[in-house]
mmCIF file of C-alpha atoms in Angstrom:
data_model
loop_
_atom_site.group_PDB
_atom_site.id
_atom_site.type_symbol
_atom_site.label_atom_id
_atom_site.label_comp_id
_atom_site.label_asym_id
_atom_site.label_seq_id
_atom_site.Cartn_x
_atom_site.Cartn_y
_atom_site.Cartn_z
ATOM 1 C CA UNK A 1 -10.517 59.746 -29.714
ATOM 2 C CA UNK A 2 -8.335 57.206 -30.678
ATOM 3 C CA UNK A 3 -5.847 57.941 -28.601
ATOM 4 C CA UNK A 4 -8.990 57.663 -25.389
ATOM 5 C CA UNK A 5 -9.747 53.527 -26.440
ATOM 6 C CA UNK A 6 -5.605 53.124 -26.934
ATOM 7 C CA UNK A 7 -5.763 54.636 -22.908
ATOM 8 C CA UNK A 8 -8.435 52.745 -22.064
ATOM 9 C CA UNK A 9 -7.641 48.809 -23.266
ATOM 10 C CA UNK A 10 -3.716 50.561 -21.592
ATOM 11 C CA UNK A 11 -5.666 50.771 -18.608
ATOM 12 C CA UNK A 12 -7.426 47.574 -18.673
ATOM 13 C CA UNK A 13 -4.395 45.469 -19.447
ATOM 14 C CA UNK A 14 -2.447 46.672 -16.538
ATOM 15 C CA UNK A 15 -4.921 46.151 -13.896
ATOM 16 C CA UNK A 16 -4.825 42.564 -15.530
ATOM 17 C CA UNK A 17 -1.645 42.358 -14.795
ATOM 18 C CA UNK A 18 -2.587 43.179 -11.819
ATOM 19 C CA UNK A 19 -4.770 40.273 -10.626
ATOM 20 C CA UNK A 20 -3.143 38.575 -12.304
ATOM 21 C CA UNK A 21 0.744 39.142 -10.064
ATOM 22 C CA UNK A 22 -1.553 38.879 -6.720
ATOM 23 C CA UNK A 23 -3.541 35.567 -7.125
ATOM 24 C CA UNK A 24 -1.516 32.885 -6.743
ATOM 25 C CA UNK A 25 -1.193 29.384 -8.782
ATOM 26 C CA UNK A 26 -3.083 26.454 -7.836
ATOM 27 C CA UNK A 27 -3.199 22.953 -7.410
ATOM 28 C CA UNK A 28 -5.427 22.574 -10.585
ATOM 29 C CA UNK A 29 -3.451 24.404 -12.947
ATOM 30 C CA UNK A 30 0.207 23.362 -11.274
ATOM 31 C CA UNK A 31 1.191 21.362 -14.547
ATOM 32 C CA UNK A 32 0.908 25.119 -16.479
ATOM 33 C CA UNK A 33 2.653 27.383 -13.385
ATOM 34 C CA UNK A 34 5.819 24.820 -13.357
ATOM 35 C CA UNK A 35 6.317 24.817 -17.351
ATOM 36 C CA UNK A 36 10.097 25.663 -17.702
ATOM 37 C CA UNK A 37 8.812 27.228 -20.961
ATOM 38 C CA UNK A 38 6.532 29.559 -18.987
ATOM 39 C CA UNK A 39 10.133 30.411 -16.096
ATOM 40 C CA UNK A 40 12.168 31.670 -19.148
ATOM 41 C CA UNK A 41 9.111 34.305 -19.426
ATOM 42 C CA UNK A 42 9.577 35.336 -16.470
ATOM 43 C CA UNK A 43 12.546 36.984 -14.162
ATOM 44 C CA UNK A 44 14.584 35.115 -12.489
ATOM 45 C CA UNK A 45 12.996 35.828 -8.908
ATOM 46 C CA UNK A 46 9.617 34.852 -9.786
ATOM 47 C CA UNK A 47 10.132 31.261 -10.984
ATOM 48 C CA UNK A 48 9.480 28.910 -8.045
ATOM 49 C CA UNK A 49 11.751 26.187 -7.355
ATOM 50 C CA UNK A 50 11.558 23.573 -8.923
ATOM 51 C CA UNK A 51 11.227 20.760 -6.718
ATOM 52 C CA UNK A 52 14.476 19.248 -8.105
ATOM 53 C CA UNK A 53 16.262 22.496 -6.381
ATOM 54 C CA UNK A 54 15.290 21.963 -3.282
ATOM 55 C CA UNK A 55 17.392 20.380 -0.884
ATOM 56 C CA UNK A 56 16.507 16.947 0.996
ATOM 57 C CA UNK A 57 15.044 18.026 3.783
ATOM 58 C CA UNK A 58 14.052 15.552 5.826
ATOM 59 C CA UNK A 59 16.923 12.896 6.378
ATOM 60 C CA UNK A 60 17.251 9.812 7.734
ATOM 61 C CA UNK A 61 20.121 7.287 9.199
ATOM 62 C CA UNK A 62 22.752 5.491 7.936
ATOM 63 C CA UNK A 63 22.731 1.843 7.115
ATOM 64 C CA UNK A 64 20.376 -0.983 6.789
ATOM 65 C CA UNK A 65 16.490 -0.593 5.318
ATOM 66 C CA UNK A 66 16.060 -0.417 9.237
ATOM 67 C CA UNK A 67 18.342 2.414 10.050
ATOM 68 C CA UNK A 68 16.197 4.172 6.993
ATOM 69 C CA UNK A 69 13.315 4.125 9.305
ATOM 70 C CA UNK A 70 13.954 6.954 11.658
ATOM 71 C CA UNK A 71 14.460 10.042 11.541
ATOM 72 C CA UNK A 72 18.257 11.727 11.812
ATOM 73 C CA UNK A 73 17.663 14.663 14.338
ATOM 74 C CA UNK A 74 15.640 12.179 16.961
ATOM 75 C CA UNK A 75 17.297 8.827 16.420
ATOM 76 C CA UNK A 76 19.508 7.118 19.151
ATOM 77 C CA UNK A 77 19.431 3.763 18.003
ATOM 78 C CA UNK A 78 17.272 1.220 16.793
ATOM 79 C CA UNK A 79 14.976 -0.566 19.001
ATOM 80 C CA UNK A 80 13.907 -3.829 19.973
ATOM 81 C CA UNK A 81 11.036 -5.640 18.314
ATOM 82 C CA UNK A 82 8.671 -4.842 21.467
ATOM 83 C CA UNK A 83 9.984 -1.454 21.530
ATOM 84 C CA UNK A 84 8.977 -0.375 17.967
ATOM 85 C CA UNK A 85 5.847 -2.114 18.063
ATOM 86 C CA UNK A 86 4.739 -0.059 21.803
ATOM 87 C CA UNK A 87 5.962 2.910 19.338
ATOM 88 C CA UNK A 88 4.484 2.193 16.516
ATOM 89 C CA UNK A 89 0.827 2.004 18.506
ATOM 90 C CA UNK A 90 1.360 5.138 19.933
ATOM 91 C CA UNK A 91 2.485 7.404 16.819
ATOM 92 C CA UNK A 92 -0.958 6.473 14.734
ATOM 93 C CA UNK A 93 -3.058 6.620 17.422
ATOM 94 C CA UNK A 94 -1.867 9.878 18.945
ATOM 95 C CA UNK A 95 -1.304 11.544 15.035
ATOM 96 C CA UNK A 96 -5.231 10.257 13.815
ATOM 97 C CA UNK A 97 -5.827 11.756 17.905
ATOM 98 C CA UNK A 98 -4.776 15.089 16.900
ATOM 99 C CA UNK A 99 -6.739 15.378 13.100
ATOM 100 C CA UNK A 100 -9.610 14.358 15.244
ATOM 101 C CA UNK A 101 -9.381 17.416 17.188
ATOM 102 C CA UNK A 102 -8.597 20.199 14.648
ATOM 103 C CA UNK A 103 -11.767 18.084 12.722
ATOM 104 C CA UNK A 104 -8.714 17.244 9.665
ATOM 105 C CA UNK A 105 -8.923 14.668 7.588
ATOM 106 C CA UNK A 106 -6.582 11.586 7.087
ATOM 107 C CA UNK A 107 -6.507 8.236 6.272
ATOM 108 C CA UNK A 108 -4.582 5.008 6.052
ATOM 109 C CA UNK A 109 -2.190 4.459 2.829
ATOM 110 C CA UNK A 110 0.581 2.627 1.075
ATOM 111 C CA UNK A 111 1.659 -0.876 3.803
ATOM 112 C CA UNK A 112 -0.106 0.368 6.765
ATOM 113 C CA UNK A 113 -3.861 0.134 4.961
ATOM 114 C CA UNK A 114 -2.390 -3.322 3.900
ATOM 115 C CA UNK A 115 -1.660 -3.652 7.311
ATOM 116 C CA UNK A 116 -4.818 -3.143 8.376
ATOM 117 C CA UNK A 117 -7.336 -5.588 5.781
ATOM 118 C CA UNK A 118 -5.270 -7.635 7.345
ATOM 119 C CA UNK A 119 -5.765 -7.617 10.138
ATOM 120 C CA UNK A 120 -6.364 -4.170 12.096
ATOM 121 C CA UNK A 121 -3.267 -3.312 13.263
ATOM 122 C CA UNK A 122 0.438 -2.815 11.732
ATOM 123 C CA UNK A 123 2.491 -5.206 10.132
ATOM 124 C CA UNK A 124 5.223 -6.320 12.405
ATOM 125 C CA UNK A 125 7.992 -5.891 9.688
ATOM 126 C CA UNK A 126 6.910 -2.512 8.720
ATOM 127 C CA UNK A 127 9.496 0.205 10.197
ATOM 128 C CA UNK A 128 7.328 3.152 9.206
ATOM 129 C CA UNK A 129 2.770 3.866 8.855
ATOM 130 C CA UNK A 130 1.849 5.646 5.880
ATOM 131 C CA UNK A 131 -1.028 7.853 5.580
ATOM 132 C CA UNK A 132 -2.192 10.222 3.311
ATOM 133 C CA UNK A 133 -3.925 14.036 3.166
ATOM 134 C CA UNK A 134 -5.566 16.665 0.655
ATOM 135 C CA UNK A 135 -3.760 19.175 -0.565
ATOM 136 C CA UNK A 136 -6.277 21.020 0.225
ATOM 137 C CA UNK A 137 -5.428 20.504 3.785
ATOM 138 C CA UNK A 138 -1.515 19.682 3.574
ATOM 139 C CA UNK A 139 -1.369 23.113 3.112
ATOM 140 C CA UNK A 140 -3.774 23.766 5.819
ATOM 141 C CA UNK A 141 -1.450 22.191 8.549
ATOM 142 C CA UNK A 142 0.658 23.908 7.155
ATOM 143 C CA UNK A 143 -0.677 27.307 7.404
ATOM 144 C CA UNK A 144 -1.624 26.562 10.343
ATOM 145 C CA UNK A 145 0.602 23.711 12.739
ATOM 146 C CA UNK A 146 4.258 23.582 10.799
ATOM 147 C CA UNK A 147 6.543 22.455 14.232
ATOM 148 C CA UNK A 148 3.308 21.849 16.259
ATOM 149 C CA UNK A 149 4.495 19.893 19.230
ATOM 150 C CA UNK A 150 1.933 17.522 20.912
ATOM 151 C CA UNK A 151 2.064 16.409 24.294
ATOM 152 C CA UNK A 152 0.290 13.022 24.009
ATOM 153 C CA UNK A 153 -0.356 10.126 27.352
ATOM 154 C CA UNK A 154 -2.582 6.797 27.160
ATOM 155 C CA UNK A 155 -3.741 4.936 30.171
ATOM 156 C CA UNK A 156 -2.778 1.914 27.732
ATOM 157 C CA UNK A 157 0.872 3.068 28.311
ATOM 158 C CA UNK A 158 2.413 3.076 31.571
ATOM 159 C CA UNK A 159 6.518 2.359 32.895
ATOM 160 C CA UNK A 160 7.423 1.474 36.355
ATOM 161 C CA UNK A 161 8.479 3.903 39.068
ATOM 162 C CA UNK A 162 11.854 2.628 40.324
ATOM 163 C CA UNK A 163 11.363 4.988 44.039
ATOM 164 C CA UNK A 164 8.027 4.805 44.424
ATOM 165 C CA UNK A 165 7.434 1.298 42.703
ATOM 166 C CA UNK A 166 4.333 2.285 41.189
ATOM 167 C CA UNK A 167 2.621 2.696 38.426
ATOM 168 C CA UNK A 168 2.636 6.321 35.602
ATOM 169 C CA UNK A 169 1.998 7.859 32.084
ATOM 170 C CA UNK A 170 4.235 7.829 29.707
ATOM 171 C CA UNK A 171 4.393 11.367 28.441
ATOM 172 C CA UNK A 172 5.203 10.842 24.576
ATOM 173 C CA UNK A 173 5.949 13.914 23.051
ATOM 174 C CA UNK A 174 5.584 14.868 18.207
ATOM 175 C CA UNK A 175 6.769 16.652 15.673
ATOM 176 C CA UNK A 176 4.481 17.700 13.491
ATOM 177 C CA UNK A 177 6.951 18.768 10.310
ATOM 178 C CA UNK A 178 5.475 19.755 6.815
ATOM 179 C CA UNK A 179 8.808 18.965 4.671
ATOM 180 C CA UNK A 180 9.318 23.342 2.483
ATOM 181 C CA UNK A 181 9.010 21.577 -1.254
ATOM 182 C CA UNK A 182 5.057 20.626 -0.628
ATOM 183 C CA UNK A 183 3.813 23.585 -2.997
ATOM 184 C CA UNK A 184 5.859 21.830 -5.351
ATOM 185 C CA UNK A 185 3.821 18.654 -7.420
ATOM 186 C CA UNK A 186 6.600 16.539 -9.403
ATOM 187 C CA UNK A 187 8.534 13.909 -8.430
ATOM 188 C CA UNK A 188 12.012 15.190 -10.325
ATOM 189 C CA UNK A 189 14.810 14.243 -8.658
ATOM 190 C CA UNK A 190 12.308 12.031 -5.651
ATOM 191 C CA UNK A 191 13.861 13.790 -2.395
ATOM 192 C CA UNK A 192 10.898 15.416 -1.382
ATOM 193 C CA UNK A 193 8.414 12.839 -2.160
ATOM 194 C CA UNK A 194 7.902 13.241 1.585
ATOM 195 C CA UNK A 195 4.974 16.051 2.591
ATOM 196 C CA UNK A 196 5.092 16.091 5.839
ATOM 197 C CA UNK A 197 5.825 13.873 9.077
ATOM 198 C CA UNK A 198 4.739 13.131 12.805
ATOM 199 C CA UNK A 199 7.325 12.138 15.004
ATOM 200 C CA UNK A 200 8.307 10.890 17.864
ATOM 201 C CA UNK A 201 11.089 12.856 19.530
ATOM 202 C CA UNK A 202 11.247 10.267 22.303
ATOM 203 C CA UNK A 203 13.337 7.847 18.913
ATOM 204 C CA UNK A 204 13.393 9.561 15.838
ATOM 205 C CA UNK A 205 10.684 6.845 13.772
ATOM 206 C CA UNK A 206 7.644 8.803 12.179
ATOM 207 C CA UNK A 207 4.501 8.362 10.705
ATOM 208 C CA UNK A 208 5.119 9.960 6.931
ATOM 209 C CA UNK A 209 2.390 11.863 5.544
ATOM 210 C CA UNK A 210 1.938 13.186 2.113
ATOM 211 C CA UNK A 211 -0.328 14.829 0.350
ATOM 212 C CA UNK A 212 -2.604 13.730 -3.071
ATOM 213 C CA UNK A 213 -4.085 16.321 -5.474
ATOM 214 C CA UNK A 214 -6.640 16.464 -9.045
ATOM 215 C CA UNK A 215 -3.570 18.319 -10.500
ATOM 216 C CA UNK A 216 -4.017 18.292 -13.949
ATOM 217 C CA UNK A 217 -8.094 18.319 -13.952
ATOM 218 C CA UNK A 218 -8.221 19.038 -17.261
ATOM 219 C CA UNK A 219 -5.662 16.140 -19.225
ATOM 220 C CA UNK A 220 -6.912 13.788 -15.756
ATOM 221 C CA UNK A 221 -10.420 14.792 -14.811
ATOM 222 C CA UNK A 222 -11.322 13.029 -11.477
ATOM 223 C CA UNK A 223 -7.255 11.755 -10.960
ATOM 224 C CA UNK A 224 -5.565 11.429 -7.752
ATOM 225 C CA UNK A 225 -2.274 11.616 -7.234
ATOM 226 C CA UNK A 226 0.717 12.034 -4.899
ATOM 227 C CA UNK A 227 4.567 13.060 -5.407
ATOM 228 C CA UNK A 228 5.337 9.624 -5.854
ATOM 229 C CA UNK A 229 3.687 8.381 -9.326
ATOM 230 C CA UNK A 230 0.197 6.566 -6.666
ATOM 231 C CA UNK A 231 -2.572 7.931 -8.849
ATOM 232 C CA UNK A 232 -6.844 7.383 -7.244
ATOM 233 C CA UNK A 233 -9.106 7.431 -9.020
ATOM 234 C CA UNK A 234 -11.755 9.863 -6.671
ATOM 235 C CA UNK A 235 -14.583 7.439 -6.420
ATOM 236 C CA UNK A 236 -12.287 4.716 -5.525
ATOM 237 C CA UNK A 237 -10.474 6.909 -2.899
ATOM 238 C CA UNK A 238 -14.849 9.364 -1.344
ATOM 239 C CA UNK A 239 -16.852 8.453 0.462
ATOM 240 C CA UNK A 240 -13.804 7.337 3.375
ATOM 241 C CA UNK A 241 -14.849 4.353 4.965
ATOM 242 C CA UNK A 242 -14.237 4.195 8.584
ATOM 243 C CA UNK A 243 -12.706 1.341 10.575
ATOM 244 C CA UNK A 244 -10.942 0.728 12.754
ATOM 245 C CA UNK A 245 -6.921 0.530 13.885
ATOM 246 C CA UNK A 246 -4.750 -0.117 16.445
ATOM 247 C CA UNK A 247 -8.178 1.120 18.857
ATOM 248 C CA UNK A 248 -9.075 3.220 17.377
ATOM 249 C CA UNK A 249 -10.792 5.235 14.491
ATOM 250 C CA UNK A 250 -10.293 5.623 11.508
ATOM 251 C CA UNK A 251 -10.251 6.116 7.869
ATOM 252 C CA UNK A 252 -9.718 3.664 4.429
ATOM 253 C CA UNK A 253 -10.346 4.828 0.622
ATOM 254 C CA UNK A 254 -14.072 3.570 -0.393
ATOM 255 C CA UNK A 255 -11.714 0.981 -2.944
ATOM 256 C CA UNK A 256 -9.658 -0.257 -0.155
ATOM 257 C CA UNK A 257 -8.735 -3.908 -1.645
ATOM 258 C CA UNK A 258 -8.623 -2.509 -5.339
ATOM 259 C CA UNK A 259 -6.154 0.345 -4.181
ATOM 260 C CA UNK A 260 -4.473 -3.087 -2.224
ATOM 261 C CA UNK A 261 -4.330 -4.522 -5.752
ATOM 262 C CA UNK A 262 -3.756 -2.157 -7.705
ATOM 263 C CA UNK A 263 -0.357 -1.570 -5.346
ATOM 264 C CA UNK A 264 -0.022 -4.558 -4.332
ATOM 265 C CA UNK A 265 -0.881 -7.169 -6.928
ATOM 266 C CA UNK A 266 -3.811 -9.870 -5.464
ATOM 267 C CA UNK A 267 -0.773 -11.937 -4.264
ATOM 268 C CA UNK A 268 -0.573 -9.285 -0.815
ATOM 269 C CA UNK A 269 -3.962 -10.937 0.352
ATOM 270 C CA UNK A 270 -3.296 -13.932 0.003
ATOM 271 C CA UNK A 271 0.383 -14.897 1.237
ATOM 272 C CA UNK A 272 0.125 -16.125 4.157
ATOM 273 C CA UNK A 273 4.335 -16.181 4.709
ATOM 274 C CA UNK A 274 6.265 -13.332 4.538
ATOM 275 C CA UNK A 275 9.363 -11.278 6.310
ATOM 276 C CA UNK A 276 9.964 -13.925 8.482
ATOM 277 C CA UNK A 277 6.441 -13.601 9.917
ATOM 278 C CA UNK A 278 3.499 -16.025 9.232
ATOM 279 C CA UNK A 279 -0.130 -15.774 9.452
ATOM 280 C CA UNK A 280 -2.039 -17.839 12.213
ATOM 281 C CA UNK A 281 -5.896 -17.493 11.304
ATOM 282 C CA UNK A 282 -6.717 -19.172 14.838
ATOM 283 C CA UNK A 283 -5.168 -15.505 16.548
ATOM 284 C CA UNK A 284 -6.046 -13.419 14.445
ATOM 285 C CA UNK A 285 -2.535 -12.280 13.947
ATOM 286 C CA UNK A 286 1.289 -12.520 12.010
ATOM 287 C CA UNK A 287 3.265 -14.064 14.552
ATOM 288 C CA UNK A 288 7.012 -14.003 14.099
ATOM 289 C CA UNK A 289 9.065 -17.962 13.203
ATOM 290 C CA UNK A 290 11.079 -18.976 15.343
ATOM 291 C CA UNK A 291 14.944 -19.393 14.486
ATOM 292 C CA UNK A 292 13.721 -23.395 13.137
ATOM 293 C CA UNK A 293 11.328 -22.822 11.113
ATOM 294 C CA UNK A 294 13.002 -19.111 9.715
ATOM 295 C CA UNK A 295 16.109 -22.581 8.757
ATOM 296 C CA UNK A 296 13.487 -23.675 6.451
ATOM 297 C CA UNK A 297 14.267 -23.931 3.151
ATOM 298 C CA UNK A 298 10.986 -22.586 0.784
ATOM 299 C CA UNK A 299 10.339 -24.444 -2.596
ATOM 300 C CA UNK A 300 11.206 -22.397 -4.298
ATOM 301 C CA UNK A 301 14.639 -22.051 -3.550
ATOM 302 C CA UNK A 302 14.875 -25.014 -2.879
ATOM 303 C CA UNK A 303 14.644 -25.642 -6.942
ATOM 304 C CA UNK A 304 16.796 -22.357 -7.993
ATOM 305 C CA UNK A 305 19.508 -24.136 -6.104
ATOM 306 C CA UNK A 306 18.784 -26.487 -7.747
ATOM 307 C CA UNK A 307 19.036 -25.578 -10.811
ATOM 308 C CA UNK A 308 22.723 -23.786 -9.982
ATOM 309 C CA UNK A 309 24.454 -26.945 -8.498
ATOM 310 C CA UNK A 310 22.673 -29.267 -11.882
ATOM 311 C CA UNK A 311 25.239 -26.131 -14.263
ATOM 312 C CA UNK A 312 27.697 -26.909 -11.837
ATOM 313 C CA UNK A 313 27.010 -30.525 -12.142
ATOM 314 C CA UNK A 314 26.967 -30.092 -15.694
ATOM 315 C CA UNK A 315 30.582 -28.142 -15.760
ATOM 316 C CA UNK A 316 32.603 -29.662 -13.445
ATOM 317 C CA UNK A 317 31.517 -33.027 -16.077
ATOM 318 C CA UNK A 318 33.257 -30.860 -19.145
ATOM 319 C CA UNK A 319 36.237 -29.605 -17.471
ATOM 320 C CA UNK A 320 36.797 -33.749 -16.462
ATOM 321 C CA UNK A 321 36.379 -34.802 -19.764
ATOM 322 C CA UNK A 322 37.997 -32.382 -21.276
ATOM 323 C CA UNK A 323 40.572 -33.607 -18.607
ATOM 324 C CA UNK A 324 40.411 -36.890 -20.184
ATOM 325 C CA UNK A 325 40.810 -36.079 -23.154
ATOM 326 C CA UNK A 326 43.983 -34.044 -23.007
ATOM 327 C CA UNK A 327 45.455 -36.991 -20.888
ATOM 328 C CA UNK A 328 45.662 -39.488 -23.721
ATOM 329 C CA UNK A 329 46.863 -37.305 -25.833
ATOM 330 C CA UNK A 330 49.630 -36.678 -23.708
ATOM 331 C CA UNK A 331 49.872 -41.255 -22.575
ATOM 332 C CA UNK A 332 52.677 -41.534 -25.215
ATOM 333 C CA UNK A 333 54.377 -38.546 -24.406
ATOM 334 C CA UNK A 334 54.483 -39.709 -20.691
ATOM 335 C CA UNK A 335 56.353 -43.133 -22.041
ATOM 336 C CA UNK A 336 58.974 -40.512 -22.295
ATOM 337 C CA UNK A 337 59.323 -38.662 -19.320
ATOM 338 C CA UNK A 338 61.094 -40.091 -16.580
ATOM 339 C CA UNK A 339 59.080 -40.559 -12.815
ATOM 340 C CA UNK A 340 59.235 -37.360 -11.619
ATOM 341 C CA UNK A 341 58.016 -35.455 -14.667
ATOM 342 C CA UNK A 342 54.963 -37.703 -14.772
ATOM 343 C CA UNK A 343 54.177 -37.327 -11.227
ATOM 344 C CA UNK A 344 53.664 -33.105 -12.112
ATOM 345 C CA UNK A 345 51.808 -34.266 -14.419
ATOM 346 C CA UNK A 346 49.644 -35.370 -12.648
ATOM 347 C CA UNK A 347 49.412 -33.751 -9.210
ATOM 348 C CA UNK A 348 48.475 -31.223 -11.894
ATOM 349 C CA UNK A 349 45.339 -32.862 -12.927
ATOM 350 C CA UNK A 350 44.928 -34.069 -9.507
ATOM 351 C CA UNK A 351 44.594 -30.076 -8.370
ATOM 352 C CA UNK A 352 42.726 -29.213 -11.118
ATOM 353 C CA UNK A 353 39.862 -31.394 -10.670
ATOM 354 C CA UNK A 354 40.482 -30.677 -7.005
ATOM 355 C CA UNK A 355 39.603 -27.170 -7.183
ATOM 356 C CA UNK A 356 36.892 -27.920 -9.035
ATOM 357 C CA UNK A 357 35.077 -30.278 -6.687
ATOM 358 C CA UNK A 358 36.073 -27.525 -4.046
ATOM 359 C CA UNK A 359 34.282 -24.113 -6.141
ATOM 360 C CA UNK A 360 31.468 -26.834 -6.505
ATOM 361 C CA UNK A 361 30.634 -27.489 -2.803
ATOM 362 C CA UNK A 362 31.692 -23.705 -2.123
ATOM 363 C CA UNK A 363 28.866 -21.994 -4.743
ATOM 364 C CA UNK A 364 26.166 -24.220 -3.028
ATOM 365 C CA UNK A 365 27.003 -23.756 0.759
ATOM 366 C CA UNK A 366 27.751 -19.776 0.039
ATOM 367 C CA UNK A 367 24.059 -20.798 -1.326
ATOM 368 C CA UNK A 368 22.653 -22.508 1.640
ATOM 369 C CA UNK A 369 23.920 -19.509 3.921
ATOM 370 C CA UNK A 370 22.160 -17.126 1.476
ATOM 371 C CA UNK A 371 18.989 -19.326 2.498
ATOM 372 C CA UNK A 372 19.055 -19.605 5.576
ATOM 373 C CA UNK A 373 19.468 -16.163 6.321
ATOM 374 C CA UNK A 374 17.773 -14.228 3.438
ATOM 375 C CA UNK A 375 13.894 -13.696 4.703
ATOM 376 C CA UNK A 376 10.871 -15.811 3.468
#
């Protein structure tokens, strides 16, 4: 009897182990599944890769911040200001078209959402577009559409044929590329916080796609977050609002102003001069400043420059006083020196004062140069 009971318990326990080995870990229990302490109880080959162990998947050209917004594989140099704007317009239009055709939900995020808030267009100084999707949608996207090449044309996107002199539609192609590190929902070293990209194959500009999930429903119910520490309450995201962006119907979070305020601060919704552009209320658009306007000093920068100049003047005054005191001490000794020695000593003092004055002017001139070059 005891033997039968023992065998029955053993069989039940064995079936439970088999079922557990078949079930895939869900996003909701990501915290416990990726706990390093639990990994020690697994065989090395059964341990899931931690995100920090994945090599960086998406790569950008080296250089300044603008170059960083191109995909290395398809970049052929920096586009012009106008070329960038046109490319981004069709980036978002093709992206939305693809998601709508396949019945998937996506919405605007980060700087792209801020651009929509101002006038329903991309901020002219923003070199990438940001969107978000839910992690279940992300997993479906990876399973069904990864590496898709999407062909796109638009009636408003044309070029004149050099031979026929007739307008022709521009054929654009976009790559949907999913990061293989999507199955880990922790930031770790931050090399793979972007879950996917929608890339213009012609030039390398892209849309960053990040997934959000309720990763800790027990500890933080109703809190959705991406891998880069952006957190949202579910009722701030849903139900989504339908609106227009760059001429197409898109979705934005329900509490969009709250989302923007928490990420950028209320100042981002009122400041009308930024990154070399100024807001034109009459035209409802951001206008690029002229070179003359770019050289105008902003009050905050002027105050900072004046404060630095005052410190330099005080330093100069203190050094002059010190030189005068030293001069008074040496007056008596001058009487006992021949004219050549006196001339040498005087030249030394004049050189020190000259260096002080030229140094002051150099520092101020450099600040003015930085001010002219610095985006406003």
